[in-house]
């Protein structure tokens, strides 16, 4: 898991086609936080416009910071429409992530919105992307298209979803997927039936040459997820990482202070 100094779609695709890559979620509306994380060794960062606290302006500044650091940005849109997906690509993101994809028809729409005519319906206007040499990408530099697999419907339709041309990565939303099967968000990985489901998802993606990623809570869980077949993971998220580090630091300092 190592990054090179390139933030474009081709570099991101290379990392997703490797034996393993590490990303994390950026949900706080801070280009400075994104910049700090970009220099921590992550291969790519997921900028969250769906559940995060960011707006377009803060996302744009994050993409700028990641470009300067040579770390590709994937933007998760809150909805799968031309305004949001197209805007992220026009702003210079290396790729987009579509939420709540449950059918091949929904994925075809996403791919079309990320592709110029005659193959797709993406509107022309790559304002900032042009500055980064991503205005009219060829096959090598086409945007990375990823989707969230987070519903029972999506799992039921996964085989047909994976047949859609233009999909680069499936990201398993463990919490929502567990909820859809009647489990608590953190319990899925301990449920045998759900574990079998996660393993099947990873195998189907591997068999079709599609990268498959999932969120990871730490080094110990990484071994478990790799055993399930996952080679690409996100490590928690910015808010959780910052809070965890602060709690550990405060606890260690108070422990020492208490002994002084």
PDB file of C-alpha atoms in Angstrom, residues 133-227:
ATOM      1  CA  UNK A 133      -5.454  17.881 -17.839  1.00  0.00           C
ATOM      2  CA  UNK A 134      -8.712  16.033 -17.199  1.00  0.00           C
ATOM      3  CA  UNK A 135     -10.986  17.982 -19.499  1.00  0.00           C
ATOM      4  CA  UNK A 136     -11.686  15.337 -22.099  1.00  0.00           C
ATOM      5  CA  UNK A 137     -10.260  12.075 -20.799  1.00  0.00           C
ATOM      6  CA  UNK A 138      -9.377   9.136 -22.986  1.00  0.00           C
ATOM      7  CA  UNK A 139      -9.923   5.574 -21.793  1.00  0.00           C
ATOM      8  CA  UNK A 140      -6.831   5.698 -19.587  1.00  0.00           C
ATOM      9  CA  UNK A 141      -7.846   8.902 -17.841  1.00  0.00           C
ATOM     10  CA  UNK A 142     -11.606   8.423 -17.679  1.00  0.00           C
ATOM     11  CA  UNK A 143     -13.045   9.117 -14.217  1.00  0.00           C
ATOM     12  CA  UNK A 144     -13.153   6.245 -11.758  1.00  0.00           C
ATOM     13  CA  UNK A 145     -16.750   5.169 -11.190  1.00  0.00           C
ATOM     14  CA  UNK A 146     -17.533   3.462  -7.890  1.00  0.00           C
ATOM     15  CA  UNK A 147     -20.772   2.530  -6.172  1.00  0.00           C
ATOM     16  CA  UNK A 148     -22.017   1.816  -2.678  1.00  0.00           C
ATOM     17  CA  UNK A 149     -23.394  -1.682  -2.128  1.00  0.00           C
ATOM     18  CA  UNK A 150     -25.498  -1.153   0.965  1.00  0.00           C
ATOM     19  CA  UNK A 151     -28.929  -2.731   0.430  1.00  0.00           C
ATOM     20  CA  UNK A 152     -30.434  -6.191   0.199  1.00  0.00           C
ATOM     21  CA  UNK A 153     -31.663  -5.224  -3.269  1.00  0.00           C
ATOM     22  CA  UNK A 154     -28.117  -4.495  -4.364  1.00  0.00           C
ATOM     23  CA  UNK A 155     -26.843  -7.826  -3.031  1.00  0.00           C
ATOM     24  CA  UNK A 156     -29.674  -9.705  -4.749  1.00  0.00           C
ATOM     25  CA  UNK A 157     -28.845  -7.990  -8.046  1.00  0.00           C
ATOM     26  CA  UNK A 158     -25.074  -7.972  -7.669  1.00  0.00           C
ATOM     27  CA  UNK A 159     -24.260 -10.415 -10.457  1.00  0.00           C
ATOM     28  CA  UNK A 160     -26.197  -8.378 -13.019  1.00  0.00           C
ATOM     29  CA  UNK A 161     -24.843  -5.099 -11.579  1.00  0.00           C
ATOM     30  CA  UNK A 162     -21.274  -6.303 -12.120  1.00  0.00           C
ATOM     31  CA  UNK A 163     -22.015  -6.908 -15.801  1.00  0.00           C
ATOM     32  CA  UNK A 164     -22.480  -3.169 -16.401  1.00  0.00           C
ATOM     33  CA  UNK A 165     -19.568  -1.676 -18.358  1.00  0.00           C
ATOM     34  CA  UNK A 166     -17.739   1.232 -16.740  1.00  0.00           C
ATOM     35  CA  UNK A 167     -17.795   0.168 -13.093  1.00  0.00           C
ATOM     36  CA  UNK A 168     -14.390   0.348 -11.400  1.00  0.00           C
ATOM     37  CA  UNK A 169     -15.092  -0.313  -7.719  1.00  0.00           C
ATOM     38  CA  UNK A 170     -17.773  -1.639  -5.398  1.00  0.00           C
ATOM     39  CA  UNK A 171     -17.668  -0.240  -1.869  1.00  0.00           C
ATOM     40  CA  UNK A 172     -19.551  -2.320   0.689  1.00  0.00           C
ATOM     41  CA  UNK A 173     -21.422  -0.122   3.165  1.00  0.00           C
ATOM     42  CA  UNK A 174     -21.295  -2.508   6.109  1.00  0.00           C
ATOM     43  CA  UNK A 175     -23.514  -0.528   8.459  1.00  0.00           C
ATOM     44  CA  UNK A 176     -26.415   0.069   6.072  1.00  0.00           C
ATOM     45  CA  UNK A 177     -26.133  -3.448   4.702  1.00  0.00           C
ATOM     46  CA  UNK A 178     -26.338  -4.903   8.201  1.00  0.00           C
ATOM     47  CA  UNK A 179     -29.380  -2.748   8.968  1.00  0.00           C
ATOM     48  CA  UNK A 180     -31.136  -3.962   5.835  1.00  0.00           C
ATOM     49  CA  UNK A 181     -30.734  -7.538   7.045  1.00  0.00           C
ATOM     50  CA  UNK A 182     -32.083  -6.772  10.523  1.00  0.00           C
ATOM     51  CA  UNK A 183     -28.710  -6.453  12.260  1.00  0.00           C
ATOM     52  CA  UNK A 184     -27.147  -3.631  14.236  1.00  0.00           C
ATOM     53  CA  UNK A 185     -24.544  -1.625  12.272  1.00  0.00           C
ATOM     54  CA  UNK A 186     -21.566  -3.050  14.156  1.00  0.00           C
ATOM     55  CA  UNK A 187     -22.811  -6.626  14.440  1.00  0.00           C
ATOM     56  CA  UNK A 188     -22.700  -7.705  10.808  1.00  0.00           C
ATOM     57  CA  UNK A 189     -19.064  -8.786  10.857  1.00  0.00           C
ATOM     58  CA  UNK A 190     -19.858 -11.137  13.769  1.00  0.00           C
ATOM     59  CA  UNK A 191     -22.913 -12.734  12.165  1.00  0.00           C
ATOM     60  CA  UNK A 192     -22.078 -15.948  10.240  1.00  0.00           C
ATOM     61  CA  UNK A 193     -24.694 -15.371   7.551  1.00  0.00           C
ATOM     62  CA  UNK A 194     -23.521 -11.807   7.035  1.00  0.00           C
ATOM     63  CA  UNK A 195     -19.886 -12.870   6.905  1.00  0.00           C
ATOM     64  CA  UNK A 196     -20.777 -15.384   4.191  1.00  0.00           C
ATOM     65  CA  UNK A 197     -22.526 -12.538   2.372  1.00  0.00           C
ATOM     66  CA  UNK A 198     -19.431 -10.338   2.577  1.00  0.00           C
ATOM     67  CA  UNK A 199     -17.256 -13.180   1.301  1.00  0.00           C
ATOM     68  CA  UNK A 200     -19.571 -13.810  -1.644  1.00  0.00           C
ATOM     69  CA  UNK A 201     -19.532 -10.119  -2.581  1.00  0.00           C
ATOM     70  CA  UNK A 202     -15.721 -10.030  -2.582  1.00  0.00           C
ATOM     71  CA  UNK A 203     -15.496 -13.206  -4.677  1.00  0.00           C
ATOM     72  CA  UNK A 204     -18.021 -12.048  -7.271  1.00  0.00           C
ATOM     73  CA  UNK A 205     -16.133  -8.774  -7.692  1.00  0.00           C
ATOM     74  CA  UNK A 206     -12.765 -10.524  -7.958  1.00  0.00           C
ATOM     75  CA  UNK A 207     -14.067 -13.009 -10.521  1.00  0.00           C
ATOM     76  CA  UNK A 208     -15.184 -10.101 -12.725  1.00  0.00           C
ATOM     77  CA  UNK A 209     -12.082  -7.978 -12.253  1.00  0.00           C
ATOM     78  CA  UNK A 210     -13.890  -5.286 -10.247  1.00  0.00           C
ATOM     79  CA  UNK A 211     -12.137  -3.750  -7.250  1.00  0.00           C
ATOM     80  CA  UNK A 212     -14.008  -4.230  -3.977  1.00  0.00           C
ATOM     81  CA  UNK A 213     -13.522  -2.117  -0.855  1.00  0.00           C
ATOM     82  CA  UNK A 214     -14.909  -1.976   2.656  1.00  0.00           C
ATOM     83  CA  UNK A 215     -14.427   0.112   5.793  1.00  0.00           C
ATOM     84  CA  UNK A 216     -11.945  -1.187   8.360  1.00  0.00           C
ATOM     85  CA  UNK A 217     -11.710  -0.359  12.076  1.00  0.00           C
ATOM     86  CA  UNK A 218      -8.009  -1.082  12.499  1.00  0.00           C
ATOM     87  CA  UNK A 219      -5.081  -3.404  11.900  1.00  0.00           C
ATOM     88  CA  UNK A 220      -6.687  -6.345  13.711  1.00  0.00           C
ATOM     89  CA  UNK A 221      -9.852  -6.160  11.627  1.00  0.00           C
ATOM     90  CA  UNK A 222      -7.812  -5.732   8.440  1.00  0.00           C
ATOM     91  CA  UNK A 223      -6.545  -9.310   8.735  1.00  0.00           C
ATOM     92  CA  UNK A 224     -10.110 -10.534   9.085  1.00  0.00           C
ATOM     93  CA  UNK A 225     -11.328  -8.541   6.072  1.00  0.00           C
ATOM     94  CA  UNK A 226      -8.407  -9.666   3.912  1.00  0.00           C
ATOM     95  CA  UNK A 227      -9.370 -13.205   4.838  1.00  0.00           C
TER      96      UNK A 227
END
